[in-house]
PDB file of C-alpha atoms and ligand atoms in Angstrom:
ATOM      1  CA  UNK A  28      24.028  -8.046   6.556  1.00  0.00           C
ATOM      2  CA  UNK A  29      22.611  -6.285   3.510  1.00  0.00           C
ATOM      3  CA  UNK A  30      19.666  -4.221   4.217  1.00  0.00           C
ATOM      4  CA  UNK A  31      16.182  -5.509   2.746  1.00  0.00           C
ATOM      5  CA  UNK A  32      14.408  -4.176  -0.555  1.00  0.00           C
ATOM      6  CA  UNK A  33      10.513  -3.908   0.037  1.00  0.00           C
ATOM      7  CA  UNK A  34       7.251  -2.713  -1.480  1.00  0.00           C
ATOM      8  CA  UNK A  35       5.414  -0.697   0.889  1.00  0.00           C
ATOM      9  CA  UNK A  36       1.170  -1.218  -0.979  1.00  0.00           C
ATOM     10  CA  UNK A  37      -1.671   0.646  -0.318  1.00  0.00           C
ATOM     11  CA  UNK A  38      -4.839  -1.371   0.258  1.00  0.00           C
ATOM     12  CA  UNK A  39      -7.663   0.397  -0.711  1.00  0.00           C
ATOM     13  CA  UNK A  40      -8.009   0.928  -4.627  1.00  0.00           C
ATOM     14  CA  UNK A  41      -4.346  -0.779  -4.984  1.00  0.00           C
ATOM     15  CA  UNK A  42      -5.179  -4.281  -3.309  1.00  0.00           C
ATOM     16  CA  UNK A  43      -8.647  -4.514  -2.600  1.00  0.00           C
ATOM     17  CA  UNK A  44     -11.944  -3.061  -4.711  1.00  0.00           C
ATOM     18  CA  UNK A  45     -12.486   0.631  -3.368  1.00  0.00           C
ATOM     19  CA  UNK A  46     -15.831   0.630  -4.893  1.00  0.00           C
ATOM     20  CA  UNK A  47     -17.647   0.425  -2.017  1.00  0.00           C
ATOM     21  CA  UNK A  48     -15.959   2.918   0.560  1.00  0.00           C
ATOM     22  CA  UNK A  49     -15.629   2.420   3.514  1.00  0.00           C
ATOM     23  CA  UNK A  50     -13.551  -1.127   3.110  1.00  0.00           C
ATOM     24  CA  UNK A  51     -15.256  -3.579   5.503  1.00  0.00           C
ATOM     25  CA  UNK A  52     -14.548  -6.501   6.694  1.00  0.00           C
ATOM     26  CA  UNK A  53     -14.853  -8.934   3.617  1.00  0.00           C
ATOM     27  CA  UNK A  54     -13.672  -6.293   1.288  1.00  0.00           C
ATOM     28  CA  UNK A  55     -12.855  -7.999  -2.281  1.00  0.00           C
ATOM     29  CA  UNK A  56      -9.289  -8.574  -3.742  1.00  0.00           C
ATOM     30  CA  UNK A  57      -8.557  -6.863  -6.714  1.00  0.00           C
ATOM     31  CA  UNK A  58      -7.747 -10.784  -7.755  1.00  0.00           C
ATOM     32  CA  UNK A  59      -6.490 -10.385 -11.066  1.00  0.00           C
ATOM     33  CA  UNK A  60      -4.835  -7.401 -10.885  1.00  0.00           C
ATOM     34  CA  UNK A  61      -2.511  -8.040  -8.629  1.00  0.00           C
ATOM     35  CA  UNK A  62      -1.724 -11.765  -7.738  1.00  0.00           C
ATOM     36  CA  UNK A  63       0.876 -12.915 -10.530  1.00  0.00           C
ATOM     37  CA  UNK A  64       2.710  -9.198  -9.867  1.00  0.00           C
ATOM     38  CA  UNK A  65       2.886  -9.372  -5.891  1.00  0.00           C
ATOM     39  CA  UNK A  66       4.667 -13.299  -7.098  1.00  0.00           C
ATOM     40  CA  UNK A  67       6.629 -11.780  -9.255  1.00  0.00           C
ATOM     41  CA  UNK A  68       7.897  -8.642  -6.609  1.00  0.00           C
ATOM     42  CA  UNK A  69       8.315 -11.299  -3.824  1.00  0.00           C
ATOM     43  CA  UNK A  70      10.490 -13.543  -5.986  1.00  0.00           C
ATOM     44  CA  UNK A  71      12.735 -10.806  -7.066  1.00  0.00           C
ATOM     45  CA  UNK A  72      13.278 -10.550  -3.625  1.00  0.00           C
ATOM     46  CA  UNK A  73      11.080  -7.790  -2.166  1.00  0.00           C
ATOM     47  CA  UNK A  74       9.652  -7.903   1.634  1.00  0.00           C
ATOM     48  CA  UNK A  75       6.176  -7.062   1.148  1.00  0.00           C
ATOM     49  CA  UNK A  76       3.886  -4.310   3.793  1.00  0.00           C
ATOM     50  CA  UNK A  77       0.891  -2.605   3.578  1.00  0.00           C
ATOM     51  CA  UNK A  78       0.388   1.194   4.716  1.00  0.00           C
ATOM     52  CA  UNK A  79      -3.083   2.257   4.204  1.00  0.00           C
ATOM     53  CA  UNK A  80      -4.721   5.775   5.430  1.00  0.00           C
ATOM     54  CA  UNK A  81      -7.983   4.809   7.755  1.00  0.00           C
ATOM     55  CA  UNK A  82      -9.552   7.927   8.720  1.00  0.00           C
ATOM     56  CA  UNK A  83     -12.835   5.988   8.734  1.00  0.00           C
ATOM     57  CA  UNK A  84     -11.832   5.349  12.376  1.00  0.00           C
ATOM     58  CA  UNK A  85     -11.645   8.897  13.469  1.00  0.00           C
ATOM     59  CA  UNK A  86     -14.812   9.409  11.376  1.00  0.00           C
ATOM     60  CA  UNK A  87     -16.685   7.090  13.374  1.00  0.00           C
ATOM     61  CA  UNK A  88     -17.505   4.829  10.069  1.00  0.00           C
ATOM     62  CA  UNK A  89     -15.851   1.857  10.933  1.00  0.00           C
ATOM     63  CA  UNK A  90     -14.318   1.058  14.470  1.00  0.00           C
ATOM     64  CA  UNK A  91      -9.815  -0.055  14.533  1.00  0.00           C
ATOM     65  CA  UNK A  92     -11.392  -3.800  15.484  1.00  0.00           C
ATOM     66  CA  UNK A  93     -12.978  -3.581  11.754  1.00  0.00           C
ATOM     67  CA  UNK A  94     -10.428  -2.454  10.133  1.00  0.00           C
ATOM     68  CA  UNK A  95      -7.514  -4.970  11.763  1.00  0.00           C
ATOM     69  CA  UNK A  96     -10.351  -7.450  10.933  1.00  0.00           C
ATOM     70  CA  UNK A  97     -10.149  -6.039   6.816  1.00  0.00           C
ATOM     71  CA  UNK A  98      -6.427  -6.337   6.853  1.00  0.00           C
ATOM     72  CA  UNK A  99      -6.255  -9.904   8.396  1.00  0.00           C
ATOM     73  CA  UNK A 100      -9.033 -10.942   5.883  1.00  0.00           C
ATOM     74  CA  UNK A 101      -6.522  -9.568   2.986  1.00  0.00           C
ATOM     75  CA  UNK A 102      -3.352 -10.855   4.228  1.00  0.00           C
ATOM     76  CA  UNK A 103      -5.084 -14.288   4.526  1.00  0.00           C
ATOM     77  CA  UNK A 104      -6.514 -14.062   1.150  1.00  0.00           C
ATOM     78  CA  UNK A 105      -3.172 -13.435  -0.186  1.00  0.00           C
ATOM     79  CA  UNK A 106      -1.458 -16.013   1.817  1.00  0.00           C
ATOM     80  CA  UNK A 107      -3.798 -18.846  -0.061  1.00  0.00           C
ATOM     81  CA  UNK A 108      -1.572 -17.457  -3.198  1.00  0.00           C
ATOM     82  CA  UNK A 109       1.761 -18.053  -1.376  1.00  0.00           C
ATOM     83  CA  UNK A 110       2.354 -14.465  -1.358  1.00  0.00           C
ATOM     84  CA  UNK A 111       3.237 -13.265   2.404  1.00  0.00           C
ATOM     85  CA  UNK A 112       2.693  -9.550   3.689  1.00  0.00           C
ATOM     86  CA  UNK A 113       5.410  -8.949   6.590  1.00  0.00           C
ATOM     87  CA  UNK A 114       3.876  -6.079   8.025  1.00  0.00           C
ATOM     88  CA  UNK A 115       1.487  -3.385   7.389  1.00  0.00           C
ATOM     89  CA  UNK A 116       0.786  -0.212   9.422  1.00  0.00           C
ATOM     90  CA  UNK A 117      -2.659   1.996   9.185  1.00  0.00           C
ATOM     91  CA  UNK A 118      -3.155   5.826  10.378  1.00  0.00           C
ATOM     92  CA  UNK A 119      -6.593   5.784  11.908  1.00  0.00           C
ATOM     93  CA  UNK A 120      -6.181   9.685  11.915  1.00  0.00           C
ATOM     94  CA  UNK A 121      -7.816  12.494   9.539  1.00  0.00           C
ATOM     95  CA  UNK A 122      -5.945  15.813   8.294  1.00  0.00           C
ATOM     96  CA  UNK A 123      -6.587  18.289  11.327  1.00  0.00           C
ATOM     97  CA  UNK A 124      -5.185  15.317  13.864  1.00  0.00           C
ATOM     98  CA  UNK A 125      -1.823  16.319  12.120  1.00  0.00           C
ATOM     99  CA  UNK A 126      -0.489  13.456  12.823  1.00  0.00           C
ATOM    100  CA  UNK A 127       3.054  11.560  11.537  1.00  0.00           C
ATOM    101  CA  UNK A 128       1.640   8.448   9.854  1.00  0.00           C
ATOM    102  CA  UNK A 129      -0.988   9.814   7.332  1.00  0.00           C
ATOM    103  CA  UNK A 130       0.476   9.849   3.526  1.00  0.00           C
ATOM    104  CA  UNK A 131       1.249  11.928   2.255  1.00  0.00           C
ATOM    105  CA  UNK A 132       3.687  12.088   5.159  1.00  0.00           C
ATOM    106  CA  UNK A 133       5.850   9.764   5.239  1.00  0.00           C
ATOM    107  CA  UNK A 134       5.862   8.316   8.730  1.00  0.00           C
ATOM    108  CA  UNK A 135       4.496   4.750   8.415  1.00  0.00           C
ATOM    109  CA  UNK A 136       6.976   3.981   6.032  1.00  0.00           C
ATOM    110  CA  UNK A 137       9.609   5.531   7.667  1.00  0.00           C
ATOM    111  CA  UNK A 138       8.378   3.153  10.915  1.00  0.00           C
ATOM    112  CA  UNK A 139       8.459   0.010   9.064  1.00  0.00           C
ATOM    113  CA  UNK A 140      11.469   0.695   7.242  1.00  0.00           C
ATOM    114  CA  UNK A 141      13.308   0.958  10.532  1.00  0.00           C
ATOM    115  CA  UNK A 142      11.573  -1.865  12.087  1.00  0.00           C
ATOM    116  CA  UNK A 143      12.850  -4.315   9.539  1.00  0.00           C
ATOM    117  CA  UNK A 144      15.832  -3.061   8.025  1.00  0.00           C
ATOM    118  CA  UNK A 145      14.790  -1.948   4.910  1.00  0.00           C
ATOM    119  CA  UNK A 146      16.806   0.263   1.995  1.00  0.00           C
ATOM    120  CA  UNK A 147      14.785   3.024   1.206  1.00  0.00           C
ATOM    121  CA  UNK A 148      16.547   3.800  -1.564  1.00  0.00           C
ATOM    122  CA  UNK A 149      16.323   0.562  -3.507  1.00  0.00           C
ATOM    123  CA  UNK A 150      12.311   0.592  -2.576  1.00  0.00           C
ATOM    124  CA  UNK A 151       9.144   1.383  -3.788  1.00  0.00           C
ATOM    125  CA  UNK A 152       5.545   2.614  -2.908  1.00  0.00           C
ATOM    126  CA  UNK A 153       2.701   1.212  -5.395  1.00  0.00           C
ATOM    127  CA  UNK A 154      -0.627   3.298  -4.564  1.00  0.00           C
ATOM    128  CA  UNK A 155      -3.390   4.870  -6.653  1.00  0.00           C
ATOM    129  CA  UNK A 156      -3.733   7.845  -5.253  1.00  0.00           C
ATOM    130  CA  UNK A 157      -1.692  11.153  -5.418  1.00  0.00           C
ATOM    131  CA  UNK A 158      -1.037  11.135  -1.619  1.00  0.00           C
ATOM    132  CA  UNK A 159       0.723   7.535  -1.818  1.00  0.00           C
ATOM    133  CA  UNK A 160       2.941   8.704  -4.598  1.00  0.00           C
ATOM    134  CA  UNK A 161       3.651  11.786  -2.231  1.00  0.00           C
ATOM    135  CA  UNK A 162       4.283   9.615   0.551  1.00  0.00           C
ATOM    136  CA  UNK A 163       6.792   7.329  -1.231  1.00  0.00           C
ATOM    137  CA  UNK A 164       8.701  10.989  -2.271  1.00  0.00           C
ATOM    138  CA  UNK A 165       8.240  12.139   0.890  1.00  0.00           C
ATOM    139  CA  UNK A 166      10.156   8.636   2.477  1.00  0.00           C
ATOM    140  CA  UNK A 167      12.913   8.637  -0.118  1.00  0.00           C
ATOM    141  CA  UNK A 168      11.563   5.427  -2.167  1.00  0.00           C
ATOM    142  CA  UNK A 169      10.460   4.918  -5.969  1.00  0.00           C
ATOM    143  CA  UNK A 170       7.106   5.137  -6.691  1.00  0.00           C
ATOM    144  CA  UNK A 171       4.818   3.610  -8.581  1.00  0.00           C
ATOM    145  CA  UNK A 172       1.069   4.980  -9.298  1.00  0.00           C
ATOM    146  CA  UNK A 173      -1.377   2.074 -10.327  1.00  0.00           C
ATOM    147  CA  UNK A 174      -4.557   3.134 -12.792  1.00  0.00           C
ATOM    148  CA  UNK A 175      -6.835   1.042 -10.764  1.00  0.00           C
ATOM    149  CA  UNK A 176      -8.994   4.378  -9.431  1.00  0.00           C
ATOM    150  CA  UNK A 177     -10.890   7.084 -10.934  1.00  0.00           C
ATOM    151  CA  UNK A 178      -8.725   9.864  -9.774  1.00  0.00           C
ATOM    152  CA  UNK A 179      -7.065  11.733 -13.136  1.00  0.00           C
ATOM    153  CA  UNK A 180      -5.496  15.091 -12.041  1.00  0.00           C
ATOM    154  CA  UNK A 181      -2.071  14.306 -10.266  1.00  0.00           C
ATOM    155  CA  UNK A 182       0.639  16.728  -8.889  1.00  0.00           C
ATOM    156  CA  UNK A 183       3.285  14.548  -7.985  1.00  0.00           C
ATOM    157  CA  UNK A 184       4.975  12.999 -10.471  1.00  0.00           C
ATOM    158  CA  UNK A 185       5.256   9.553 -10.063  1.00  0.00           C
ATOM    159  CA  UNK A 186       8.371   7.751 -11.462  1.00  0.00           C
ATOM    160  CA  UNK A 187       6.243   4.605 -12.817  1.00  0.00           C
ATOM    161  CA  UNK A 188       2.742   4.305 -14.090  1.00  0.00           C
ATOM    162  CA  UNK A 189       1.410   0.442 -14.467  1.00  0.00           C
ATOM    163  CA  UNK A 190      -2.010  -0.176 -15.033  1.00  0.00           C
ATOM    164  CA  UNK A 191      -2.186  -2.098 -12.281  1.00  0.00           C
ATOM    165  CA  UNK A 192       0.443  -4.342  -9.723  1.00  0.00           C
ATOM    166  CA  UNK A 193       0.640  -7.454 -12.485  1.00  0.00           C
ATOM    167  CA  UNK A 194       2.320  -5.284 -14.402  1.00  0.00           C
ATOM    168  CA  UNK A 195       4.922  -4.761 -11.892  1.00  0.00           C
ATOM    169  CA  UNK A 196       7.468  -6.809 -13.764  1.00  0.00           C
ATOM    170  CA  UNK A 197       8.165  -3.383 -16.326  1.00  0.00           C
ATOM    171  CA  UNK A 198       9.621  -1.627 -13.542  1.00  0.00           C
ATOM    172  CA  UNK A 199      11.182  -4.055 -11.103  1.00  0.00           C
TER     173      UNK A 199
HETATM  174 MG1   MG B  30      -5.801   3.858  -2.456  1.00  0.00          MG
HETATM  175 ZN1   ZN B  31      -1.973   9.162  11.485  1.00  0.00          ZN
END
């Protein structure tokens, strides 16, 4: 069987408002950024996951209950579109926990890829930040860096830039 093409998100920032950091529990959709391009990606075929960095857990700012509880509120919210998340993955860790899973390493990608089959090659990472675009090099898939944050010096060179996921359709 032919291996699976998917778009590995970030949440915070790429998905959801990032204004108000931590993400809690309730945290908004970035509603009309992103609906009509996650459509668009899931009818072209592409298995949708989330892989989001959480160190707010081994910060003590929010507990892994609240944050499973933010990414069930999401993936519901998104459901109510028809658009279905097949996975997601979050590294509760921060940088001296050196662990696998935080991006820019690539090891929650790498987990779901081999969970559910997916092509690396023929897939993509769509974050905001310099560490997801790392991440996706880092895995071996395309990547695509979304305006949708306030960060403007990047050193990895991403191989899209959309102003944000609705505009998905340019590169897909
Ligand atoms: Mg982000
Ligand atoms: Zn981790």
């Amino acid at each position: 069987m032919e291996k699976k093409r998917a778009i590995f998100l970030d949440k915070d920032g790429t998905l959801v408002d990032s204004s108000m950091y931590p993400n809690p529990p309730g945290s908004k959709l970035l509603h009309n950024d992103i609906i009509n391009g996650l459509r668009y990606a899931q009818e072209k075929g592409f298995e949708l996951f989330i892989v989001s960095n959480q160190s707010w857990i081994s910060k003590g700012k929010l507990t892994q209950e609240e944050v499973i509880e933010t990414f069930e509120s999401v993936i519901a919210q998104l459901k109510t579109h028809d658009i279905k998340i097949t996975d997601y993955l979050f590294c509760p860790h921060k940088n001296d926990d050196y662990c696998h899973c935080k991006k820019p390493r690539p090891g929650m990608i790498l987990e779901l890829a081999k969970k559910h089959d997916i092509d690396l090659a023929n897939s993509f990472i769509v974050g905001d930040f310099d560490e997801d675009i790392e991440a996706g090099k880092n895995a071996g898939v395309k990547t695509i860096l979304t305006l949708t944050n306030t960060q403007t010096h990047y050193t990895n060179k991403p191989d899209f830039i959309i102003k944000n996921l609705n505009e998905i359709w340019r590169v897909l």
